[in-house]
Structures are given as structure tokens and as C-alpha cells.
Amino acid sequence: MKESWRWYGPLDKISLSEVAQTGASGIVTALHEVPYGEVWDRETIARRKADVLAAGFEWVVVESLPIHERIKRGEGDLSALFANYRQSMANLAAEGIHTICYNFMPLLDWTRTDLAALVERGGRCLRFSAPKMAALEIFMLGRGEARQDYLPEAVAQAEKWFQSSSDDDRAELMHAVMAGLPGAYDRYDAEGLKAALKLYEGIDRPVLQNHYKRFLEEIIPTAEELGMRFCVHPDDPPRDILGLPRIVSNAEDIDWLLGAVDSPANGLTLCAGSLGANPENDVPEIARRFASRIHFAHLRNVRKDADGSFEEAAHLSGDTDMVDLVAALLVEEQRRRDAGETEWEIPFRPDHGHELLDDAGRNTHPGYPLIGRMRGLAELRGVIAGLSHSGKTAN
């Protein structure tokens, strides 16, 4: 497996010279400074690639080439947006970059309510608190209908938290929920979020699936022509939030989207943490089921609570059997090698590490500290080496 590292380019507080010391050989990055819907011009791509190469890395995956919200809403004449997207793809391919990770989550990307929850024995992590999210939906946004989306105990705790919270507490919660948009230019307060949600009125699960299918039909043929691989990132969290449908949350959803346009170019980013936050998901089994369509992997772990909350765990100590998952990916790599595939290696990156030791105060992107992710990479490297040495790559 190809060890990789997410780097936010000029926006990142971690330098490539520091990343080099982690041992990773691949960089996962994007042009986060380019507004959604605009073309990524070849010259800018080439400059970013040159920065990566000069530091001794390979740019292995684009994460991500964002999809404009109008495409997700199916709003108006989308021909220019699709044309721009295809031109960005062509420019990336011309620079030798052929794997694109993306998501189809409406309005928000990954969503957390706490960016610095305390971890046992020290450190901090990202956390999704079902009571806090319920408080935002029900009491801050006035979405009374959201009560049915949470367990009764979570709703009771939500009301208790809201009644005791200060304006600063509520602003901090809103900031945390918005933090999963590293390249977006829109950040919302409560009133702004209400207005943005109105644009999605009437868009339920079947409608959003239709819009997603149209996107795939517009883009995947071009990916095939360019020799590119697209890999969708699962929903994070894997549940509806803010009344917005999430349609890439479990094995059934993955089966649907891969069949919507059945092509090797239409693939999956296997995110162990996103899928692992759903108690019904068996992540290693999902990896085995869809192995041939996995083009990229995010390896992280979560620990779930009974009320629907979860938090980032250390890579080897959460609810997902990471050793079994890595074994499944190694089996797929071996299958690809045996079949004579030239691009048999699956790039992966350690995802959402704990903030540890000197990570504190560096103000890196939430969930993306240096030491915490390096710990995760080291642990994963050990698992891969151990399985490869023993030849035990499957149960």
C-alpha cells in the first residue's frame, strides 16, 4: 500500500519538509484556494505538482475536486459547471494526476460538534455529540421535526445543554460544525445556515440520488477517456443531518452508486472512520465486497456511544478491526498484481489523528495534526509490515 499524507498546500501549517520526516511517499492535495465551480487551470496544477515533486513526493490523489452545490441541487442550467469540471479533469490528467477523491454530501462536508475533545491520558480529538447536534438543529435552527432524528435521551440532553449554554458556547458549536469545509468559501451563522437549508427544500433521498446519477453520467465517460479513477468519499457522519439526505452511508448505498454508472472509473474511497460511525456497517466486510472498486483508502478509527455520538479513536483501538481491514486491502492488492494490473497499489493516508504533544497550539486544520497523524501512520505501517511478513492477509 502506498503511504500518503494529506497536505493543504499554501493553507497548511505543516510544511512538506516536516511531512517528509513521517516517511510518507505520496501527497494527497487539492487547489483549495480555487472557488467551487471554477476551472483548475493547468499552470496552477503544474506549480502545485512542482512543489510536491521538489520536496521528494508524488502527488498521488486529488482530494478533492469539489462539486458545486447547484449540481447537488440540480438547479438551473448546469452545462457550464459540468464543462468546467471536465476541463479541470483534463488539466489534471495532462499533468499526470489520475485519481480524484470527491464527495456528494449536500451543503456540509464532514461534521463534528467538538474540535478538541479531551482524550484519556492526554491529547484532543474530533467528536460528534448527538445531543449537541440535536441542540443545534432543534433549538438553534428551530427545526422541531429533527426530534424524530435523534434518540429521546439525546433530545433530552440537547435541551439541557441549550438551556445552560452561553452565546459563546453556541458560536463555538456553529464554528465546529462549519470546520469540515476546508476549501469552501461559505461559512454560516445560524441565520445563514437556515437560509442555505431553504435552498434544499423538496430535495429528498430519491431526488438527490437522481442528481448524483446525473453527475456520474456527465463525468465518468470523461474519466474513462482520460484514464482517470474517481472515488467517492462516504458520508461523514453516515446519517441524515439538518434534514439533508445522506446517500453514501452504507453497503446498500455503495452498491447503488457503483451500479448507477457501472465502470471501473466509478469507484470508492474506503473511509474506515466515516463508515465505522454507523453501528450497522461491517467495514472490513464492505472492503472485501467492493474491493475491486476501491481506489483510495482513509484509515482511521472511531469509538461509538449508544446515543449516536462518536469520537475519533487511536487508529488501532476503535470499534473497527483495523488489522482485518488492512488485511482485506492487501488481499485486493495481491489480486491486482496477479491479474497484471499496472496500478495495483492502493494509496492510503492516516486520517484524523489525535492532537498530541507539540501539536497543541499549531492551529493546523481540525483533525489534521502532525504528531497525531504520524503516530497513526506508524501504527498502520506496522500492521502492513506484520501482515505482509507473515503472509496472513485474510482471516
Short mmCIF file of C-alpha atoms in Angstrom, two decimals:
data_model
loop_
_atom_site.label_atom_id
_atom_site.label_comp_id
_atom_site.label_asym_id
_atom_site.label_seq_id
_atom_site.Cartn_x
_atom_site.Cartn_y
_atom_site.Cartn_z
CA MET A 1 0.00 0.00 0.00
CA LYS A 2 1.24 3.49 -0.83
CA GLU A 3 1.77 5.63 2.27
CA SER A 4 0.33 9.10 1.69
CA TRP A 5 -0.32 12.31 3.59
CA ARG A 6 -2.96 14.99 3.17
CA TRP A 7 -1.42 18.42 2.65
CA TYR A 8 -3.42 21.61 2.24
CA GLY A 9 -0.86 23.42 0.11
CA PRO A 10 -0.19 27.07 0.98
CA LEU A 11 -3.02 26.91 3.54
CA ASP A 12 -1.27 24.21 5.58
CA LYS A 13 0.61 24.97 8.79
CA ILE A 14 2.64 21.79 8.27
CA SER A 15 5.47 22.05 5.74
CA LEU A 16 6.40 19.41 3.20
CA SER A 17 9.82 19.15 4.82
CA GLU A 18 8.06 18.13 8.04
CA VAL A 19 5.84 15.67 6.18
CA ALA A 20 8.97 14.10 4.69
CA GLN A 21 10.05 13.09 8.19
CA THR A 22 6.91 10.95 8.61
CA GLY A 23 8.15 8.53 5.94
CA ALA A 24 5.15 9.01 3.64
CA SER A 25 5.95 8.98 -0.08
CA GLY A 26 2.70 10.29 -1.57
CA ILE A 27 0.88 13.60 -1.17
CA VAL A 28 -2.88 14.00 -1.28
CA THR A 29 -3.79 17.60 -2.00
CA ALA A 30 -6.01 19.98 -3.97
CA LEU A 31 -6.30 23.58 -5.11
CA HIS A 32 -8.37 24.59 -2.09
CA GLU A 33 -8.00 28.27 -2.94
CA VAL A 34 -9.97 27.93 -6.19
CA PRO A 35 -13.70 28.69 -5.73
CA TYR A 36 -16.10 25.83 -6.35
CA GLY A 37 -17.21 25.56 -9.96
CA GLU A 38 -14.21 27.33 -11.48
CA VAL A 39 -11.67 25.61 -13.72
CA TRP A 40 -8.41 24.39 -12.24
CA ASP A 41 -6.03 25.73 -14.85
CA ARG A 42 -3.12 23.61 -15.92
CA GLU A 43 -0.47 26.16 -14.94
CA THR A 44 -1.63 26.26 -11.32
CA ILE A 45 -1.83 22.47 -11.19
CA ALA A 46 1.70 22.26 -12.57
CA ARG A 47 3.03 24.66 -9.94
CA ARG A 48 1.45 22.66 -7.13
CA LYS A 49 2.81 19.44 -8.60
CA ALA A 50 6.27 21.00 -8.88
CA ASP A 51 6.17 21.93 -5.17
CA VAL A 52 5.27 18.35 -4.31
CA LEU A 53 7.97 16.84 -6.55
CA ALA A 54 10.64 19.25 -5.30
CA ALA A 55 10.03 18.03 -1.76
CA GLY A 56 10.54 14.41 -2.84
CA PHE A 57 6.91 13.30 -3.08
CA GLU A 58 4.46 12.14 -5.71
CA TRP A 59 1.03 13.77 -5.98
CA VAL A 60 -0.98 10.56 -5.82
CA VAL A 61 -4.59 11.67 -5.22
CA VAL A 62 -6.60 14.85 -5.65
CA GLU A 63 -8.73 15.43 -2.56
CA SER A 64 -10.89 16.86 -3.62
CA LEU A 65 -12.21 18.34 -6.86
CA PRO A 66 -15.35 19.85 -5.27
CA ILE A 67 -18.82 19.58 -6.76
CA HIS A 68 -20.77 22.83 -6.87
CA GLU A 69 -23.89 22.91 -4.69
CA ARG A 70 -26.04 23.73 -7.73
CA ILE A 71 -25.15 20.33 -9.18
CA LYS A 72 -26.20 18.64 -5.94
CA ARG A 73 -29.46 20.60 -6.02
CA GLY A 74 -29.97 20.07 -9.77
CA GLU A 75 -30.53 23.80 -10.05
CA GLY A 76 -30.81 25.60 -13.39
CA ASP A 77 -28.63 25.16 -16.45
CA LEU A 78 -25.64 23.10 -15.26
CA SER A 79 -23.87 22.76 -18.60
CA ALA A 80 -21.17 25.33 -17.76
CA LEU A 81 -20.46 23.76 -14.38
CA PHE A 82 -20.12 20.31 -15.89
CA ALA A 83 -17.91 21.68 -18.67
CA ASN A 84 -15.65 23.38 -16.11
CA TYR A 85 -15.43 20.17 -14.10
CA ARG A 86 -14.45 18.16 -17.15
CA GLN A 87 -11.83 20.76 -18.11
CA SER A 88 -10.32 20.56 -14.63
CA MET A 89 -10.16 16.78 -15.04
CA ALA A 90 -8.42 17.13 -18.39
CA ASN A 91 -5.89 19.57 -16.94
CA LEU A 92 -5.12 17.22 -14.05
CA ALA A 93 -4.71 14.27 -16.42
CA ALA A 94 -2.39 16.31 -18.61
CA GLU A 95 -0.14 16.73 -15.55
CA GLY A 96 -0.20 13.00 -14.86
CA ILE A 97 -2.65 13.05 -11.93
CA HIS A 98 -5.31 10.42 -12.42
CA THR A 99 -7.10 9.69 -9.11
CA ILE A 100 -9.78 12.05 -7.80
CA CYS A 101 -11.49 11.73 -4.42
CA TYR A 102 -14.73 13.69 -4.00
CA ASN A 103 -17.96 13.61 -2.01
CA PHE A 104 -21.62 14.21 -2.68
CA MET A 105 -22.66 15.42 0.78
CA PRO A 106 -25.18 18.28 0.46
CA LEU A 107 -24.13 21.65 1.87
CA LEU A 108 -21.75 20.38 4.59
CA ASP A 109 -18.69 18.14 4.37
CA TRP A 110 -17.62 16.13 7.43
CA THR A 111 -19.44 17.35 10.51
CA ARG A 112 -18.31 17.46 14.14
CA THR A 113 -19.60 19.31 17.19
CA ASP A 114 -16.28 19.39 19.10
CA LEU A 115 -12.87 20.02 17.58
CA ALA A 116 -10.82 19.47 20.74
CA ALA A 117 -12.49 16.86 22.93
CA LEU A 118 -10.23 15.54 25.66
CA VAL A 119 -8.70 12.10 25.19
CA GLU A 120 -7.85 9.72 28.01
CA ARG A 121 -4.15 10.05 29.01
CA GLY A 122 -3.88 13.39 27.25
CA GLY A 123 -4.44 14.85 23.82
CA ARG A 124 -7.52 16.04 21.97
CA CYS A 125 -9.71 14.67 19.22
CA LEU A 126 -12.69 15.42 16.99
CA ARG A 127 -16.07 14.40 18.38
CA PHE A 128 -19.65 14.25 17.13
CA SER A 129 -22.05 14.72 20.02
CA ALA A 130 -25.58 13.67 19.11
CA PRO A 131 -27.04 15.86 21.92
CA LYS A 132 -25.12 18.94 20.74
CA MET A 133 -26.09 18.37 17.12
CA ALA A 134 -29.70 17.93 18.21
CA ALA A 135 -29.43 21.18 20.16
CA LEU A 136 -28.24 22.99 17.05
CA GLU A 137 -30.99 21.54 14.88
CA ILE A 138 -33.94 21.73 17.26
CA PHE A 139 -33.24 24.79 19.38
CA MET A 140 -30.77 26.96 17.46
CA LEU A 141 -32.25 26.42 14.00
CA GLY A 142 -35.84 25.83 15.13
CA ARG A 143 -36.15 22.50 13.32
CA GLY A 144 -38.69 20.88 15.62
CA GLU A 145 -39.09 18.00 13.19
CA ALA A 146 -35.50 17.00 13.91
CA ARG A 147 -36.62 15.49 17.22
CA GLN A 148 -37.51 12.30 15.36
CA ASP A 149 -33.95 12.02 14.03
CA TYR A 150 -32.41 11.53 17.48
CA LEU A 151 -32.91 9.12 20.36
CA PRO A 152 -35.12 10.53 23.17
CA GLU A 153 -32.19 10.64 25.60
CA ALA A 154 -30.16 12.69 23.12
CA VAL A 155 -33.03 15.16 22.71
CA ALA A 156 -33.35 15.49 26.49
CA GLN A 157 -29.63 16.17 26.81
CA ALA A 158 -29.85 18.62 23.90
CA GLU A 159 -32.44 20.72 25.67
CA LYS A 160 -30.42 20.65 28.88
CA TRP A 161 -27.28 21.77 27.04
CA PHE A 162 -29.10 24.54 25.18
CA GLN A 163 -30.71 25.94 28.31
CA SER A 164 -27.36 26.16 30.09
CA SER A 165 -25.29 27.31 27.10
CA SER A 166 -23.97 30.83 26.57
CA ASP A 167 -23.82 32.76 23.32
CA ASP A 168 -20.14 31.83 23.15
CA ASP A 169 -20.97 28.15 23.58
CA ARG A 170 -23.43 28.30 20.71
CA ALA A 171 -21.00 30.20 18.49
CA GLU A 172 -18.31 27.61 19.24
CA LEU A 173 -20.71 24.82 18.27
CA MET A 174 -21.54 26.53 14.99
CA HIS A 175 -17.82 27.06 14.32
CA ALA A 176 -17.14 23.36 14.87
CA VAL A 177 -19.92 22.28 12.52
CA MET A 178 -18.57 24.60 9.83
CA ALA A 179 -14.98 23.42 10.26
CA GLY A 180 -15.34 20.48 7.88
CA LEU A 181 -15.25 22.79 4.84
CA PRO A 182 -11.51 23.34 4.28
CA GLY A 183 -11.80 24.69 0.76
CA ALA A 184 -15.23 26.28 0.80
CA TYR A 185 -15.70 30.00 0.99
CA ASP A 186 -19.09 29.93 2.68
CA ARG A 187 -19.29 29.77 6.45
CA TYR A 188 -22.64 30.23 8.15
CA ASP A 189 -24.05 31.56 11.36
CA ALA A 190 -27.42 30.20 12.47
CA GLU A 191 -29.42 32.56 10.26
CA GLY A 192 -27.16 31.97 7.28
CA LEU A 193 -27.44 28.22 7.72
CA LYS A 194 -31.24 28.48 7.83
CA ALA A 195 -31.17 30.37 4.53
CA ALA A 196 -28.83 27.84 2.94
CA LEU A 197 -31.05 24.97 4.04
CA LYS A 198 -34.04 26.56 2.33
CA LEU A 199 -32.31 26.03 -1.00
CA TYR A 200 -32.58 22.28 -0.38
CA GLU A 201 -36.30 22.24 0.39
CA GLY A 202 -38.00 19.43 -1.54
CA ILE A 203 -34.77 17.54 -2.15
CA ASP A 204 -35.26 14.15 -0.54
CA ARG A 205 -33.23 10.97 -0.92
CA PRO A 206 -34.59 9.88 -4.36
CA VAL A 207 -34.17 13.40 -5.77
CA LEU A 208 -30.59 13.67 -4.50
CA GLN A 209 -29.84 10.23 -5.94
CA ASN A 210 -31.12 11.39 -9.32
CA HIS A 211 -28.85 14.44 -9.16
CA TYR A 212 -25.90 12.24 -8.21
CA LYS A 213 -26.61 9.83 -11.06
CA ARG A 214 -26.67 12.75 -13.48
CA PHE A 215 -23.27 13.88 -12.19
CA LEU A 216 -21.85 10.40 -12.73
CA GLU A 217 -23.32 10.21 -16.22
CA GLU A 218 -21.77 13.57 -17.09
CA ILE A 219 -18.33 12.86 -15.60
CA ILE A 220 -17.46 9.15 -15.66
CA PRO A 221 -17.31 8.85 -19.50
CA THR A 222 -14.72 11.64 -19.47
CA ALA A 223 -12.84 9.88 -16.69
CA GLU A 224 -12.73 6.75 -18.85
CA GLU A 225 -11.39 8.71 -21.82
CA LEU A 226 -8.69 10.33 -19.67
CA GLY A 227 -7.72 7.14 -17.85
CA MET A 228 -8.82 8.62 -14.54
CA ARG A 229 -10.27 6.96 -11.45
CA PHE A 230 -12.99 8.63 -9.40
CA CYS A 231 -13.56 7.52 -5.82
CA VAL A 232 -16.43 8.88 -3.74
CA HIS A 233 -15.90 9.54 -0.04
CA PRO A 234 -18.69 8.16 2.18
CA ASP A 235 -20.92 10.46 4.19
CA ASP A 236 -19.49 11.71 7.47
CA PRO A 237 -21.40 11.16 9.67
CA PRO A 238 -23.24 8.37 7.83
CA ARG A 239 -26.70 9.69 8.68
CA ASP A 240 -29.08 12.46 7.64
CA ILE A 241 -28.38 15.77 9.37
CA LEU A 242 -30.09 19.15 9.20
CA GLY A 243 -32.89 17.48 7.27
CA LEU A 244 -30.49 16.83 4.39
CA PRO A 245 -30.36 13.31 2.96
CA ARG A 246 -27.08 11.40 3.00
CA ILE A 247 -26.88 8.80 0.24
CA VAL A 248 -23.39 7.25 0.60
CA SER A 249 -23.62 5.82 4.10
CA ASN A 250 -23.68 2.01 3.92
CA ALA A 251 -23.13 -1.03 1.69
CA GLU A 252 -26.53 -0.66 0.03
CA ASP A 253 -25.74 2.94 -0.93
CA ILE A 254 -22.33 1.97 -2.28
CA ASP A 255 -23.84 -0.83 -4.33
CA TRP A 256 -26.33 1.63 -5.82
CA LEU A 257 -23.80 4.31 -6.77
CA LEU A 258 -21.31 1.87 -8.29
CA GLY A 259 -24.13 0.43 -10.38
CA ALA A 260 -25.56 3.82 -11.35
CA VAL A 261 -22.71 4.08 -13.86
CA ASP A 262 -21.06 0.68 -13.85
CA SER A 263 -17.46 1.44 -14.73
CA PRO A 264 -14.07 0.77 -13.13
CA ALA A 265 -13.59 4.54 -13.24
CA ASN A 266 -16.52 4.95 -10.85
CA GLY A 267 -15.04 3.85 -7.55
CA LEU A 268 -14.90 4.22 -3.79
CA THR A 269 -12.71 5.92 -1.22
CA LEU A 270 -12.82 3.39 1.61
CA CYS A 271 -13.03 5.68 4.67
CA ALA A 272 -12.94 3.43 7.71
CA GLY A 273 -13.97 6.21 10.07
CA SER A 274 -16.94 7.50 8.14
CA LEU A 275 -18.38 4.05 7.53
CA GLY A 276 -17.38 2.92 11.01
CA ALA A 277 -19.55 5.57 12.67
CA ASN A 278 -22.63 3.61 11.56
CA PRO A 279 -23.15 0.72 14.02
CA GLU A 280 -24.68 -1.40 11.24
CA ASN A 281 -21.60 -1.20 8.99
CA ASP A 282 -19.04 -4.02 8.99
CA VAL A 283 -16.17 -2.05 7.48
CA PRO A 284 -13.80 -4.95 6.67
CA GLU A 285 -16.68 -6.80 5.01
CA ILE A 286 -17.57 -3.70 2.97
CA ALA A 287 -13.91 -3.54 1.89
CA ARG A 288 -14.00 -7.17 0.77
CA ARG A 289 -17.32 -6.76 -1.04
CA PHE A 290 -16.27 -3.72 -3.07
CA ALA A 291 -12.51 -4.39 -3.16
CA SER A 292 -12.08 -4.12 -6.92
CA ARG A 293 -13.57 -0.60 -6.94
CA ILE A 294 -11.53 0.81 -4.04
CA HIS A 295 -9.13 3.39 -5.48
CA PHE A 296 -8.09 5.13 -2.24
CA ALA A 297 -8.35 4.49 1.50
CA HIS A 298 -8.69 6.68 4.58
CA LEU A 299 -7.60 4.61 7.55
CA ARG A 300 -8.86 5.91 10.89
CA ASN A 301 -11.00 4.61 13.70
CA VAL A 302 -13.93 5.81 15.79
CA ARG A 303 -15.44 4.87 19.12
CA LYS A 304 -19.24 4.99 19.21
CA ASP A 305 -21.66 5.76 22.05
CA ALA A 306 -25.15 4.34 22.47
CA ASP A 307 -26.84 7.73 21.90
CA GLY A 308 -25.43 8.13 18.37
CA SER A 309 -22.35 10.11 19.37
CA PHE A 310 -18.85 9.08 18.30
CA GLU A 311 -15.29 10.34 18.52
CA GLU A 312 -12.01 9.72 16.77
CA ALA A 313 -10.11 6.87 18.41
CA ALA A 314 -6.48 5.89 18.02
CA HIS A 315 -6.04 4.08 14.74
CA LEU A 316 -5.79 0.61 16.28
CA SER A 317 -8.10 0.98 19.28
CA GLY A 318 -11.54 1.97 17.97
CA ASP A 319 -14.58 -0.12 17.10
CA THR A 320 -13.33 -1.21 13.67
CA ASP A 321 -10.93 -4.15 13.42
CA MET A 322 -8.19 -2.26 11.60
CA VAL A 323 -5.98 -5.32 11.19
CA ASP A 324 -8.79 -7.20 9.44
CA LEU A 325 -9.49 -4.18 7.24
CA VAL A 326 -5.85 -3.75 6.21
CA ALA A 327 -5.69 -7.49 5.50
CA ALA A 328 -8.64 -7.16 3.12
CA LEU A 329 -6.90 -4.34 1.25
CA LEU A 330 -3.66 -6.31 0.99
CA VAL A 331 -5.56 -9.27 -0.45
CA GLU A 332 -7.03 -6.97 -3.11
CA GLU A 333 -3.58 -5.59 -3.93
CA GLN A 334 -2.30 -9.13 -4.42
CA ARG A 335 -5.25 -9.93 -6.69
CA ARG A 336 -4.44 -6.89 -8.82
CA ARG A 337 -0.78 -7.87 -9.09
CA ASP A 338 -1.67 -11.43 -10.04
CA ALA A 339 -4.02 -10.05 -12.71
CA GLY A 340 -1.18 -7.99 -14.19
CA GLU A 341 -2.70 -4.60 -13.36
CA THR A 342 -0.09 -1.85 -13.64
CA GLU A 343 -1.65 0.34 -10.93
CA TRP A 344 -2.17 -2.34 -8.30
CA GLU A 345 -1.08 -0.36 -5.24
CA ILE A 346 -3.82 1.26 -3.14
CA PRO A 347 -2.86 4.70 -1.81
CA PHE A 348 -3.92 5.32 1.78
CA ARG A 349 -3.47 8.05 4.32
CA PRO A 350 -3.74 8.15 8.10
CA ASP A 351 -6.82 10.22 8.77
CA HIS A 352 -7.97 12.48 11.61
CA GLY A 353 -5.24 11.92 14.16
CA HIS A 354 -5.33 12.99 17.79
CA GLU A 355 -3.73 16.30 18.68
CA LEU A 356 -0.74 15.19 20.76
CA LEU A 357 2.27 16.77 22.46
CA ASP A 358 3.60 19.68 20.37
CA ASP A 359 0.55 19.59 18.08
CA ALA A 360 -1.15 21.86 20.61
CA GLY A 361 -1.12 25.49 19.55
CA ARG A 362 -0.03 24.90 15.94
CA ASN A 363 -3.53 25.74 14.69
CA THR A 364 -3.50 23.11 11.95
CA HIS A 365 -6.65 22.15 10.07
CA PRO A 366 -9.01 20.43 12.55
CA GLY A 367 -8.30 16.71 12.68
CA TYR A 368 -5.01 17.07 10.78
CA PRO A 369 -2.19 17.49 13.31
CA LEU A 370 1.38 16.40 12.61
CA ILE A 371 2.30 14.15 15.54
CA GLY A 372 -1.11 12.52 15.89
CA ARG A 373 -1.22 11.50 12.24
CA MET A 374 2.41 10.39 12.31
CA ARG A 375 1.52 8.09 15.21
CA GLY A 376 -1.35 6.70 13.14
CA LEU A 377 0.87 6.21 10.09
CA ALA A 378 3.48 4.41 12.18
CA GLU A 379 0.86 2.08 13.64
CA LEU A 380 -0.61 1.32 10.23
CA ARG A 381 2.86 0.79 8.76
CA GLY A 382 3.49 -1.79 11.46
CA VAL A 383 0.23 -3.61 10.72
CA ILE A 384 1.02 -3.73 7.00
CA ALA A 385 4.56 -4.95 7.62
CA GLY A 386 3.42 -7.60 10.05
CA LEU A 387 0.71 -8.95 7.78
CA SER A 388 2.98 -8.89 4.75
CA HIS A 389 5.80 -10.66 6.60
CA SER A 390 3.59 -13.40 7.98
CA GLY A 391 1.64 -13.81 4.76
CA LYS A 392 -1.56 -13.55 6.78
CA THR A 393 -3.60 -11.15 4.69
CA ALA A 394 -7.05 -12.55 5.39
CA ASN A 395 -8.93 -14.29 8.15
#
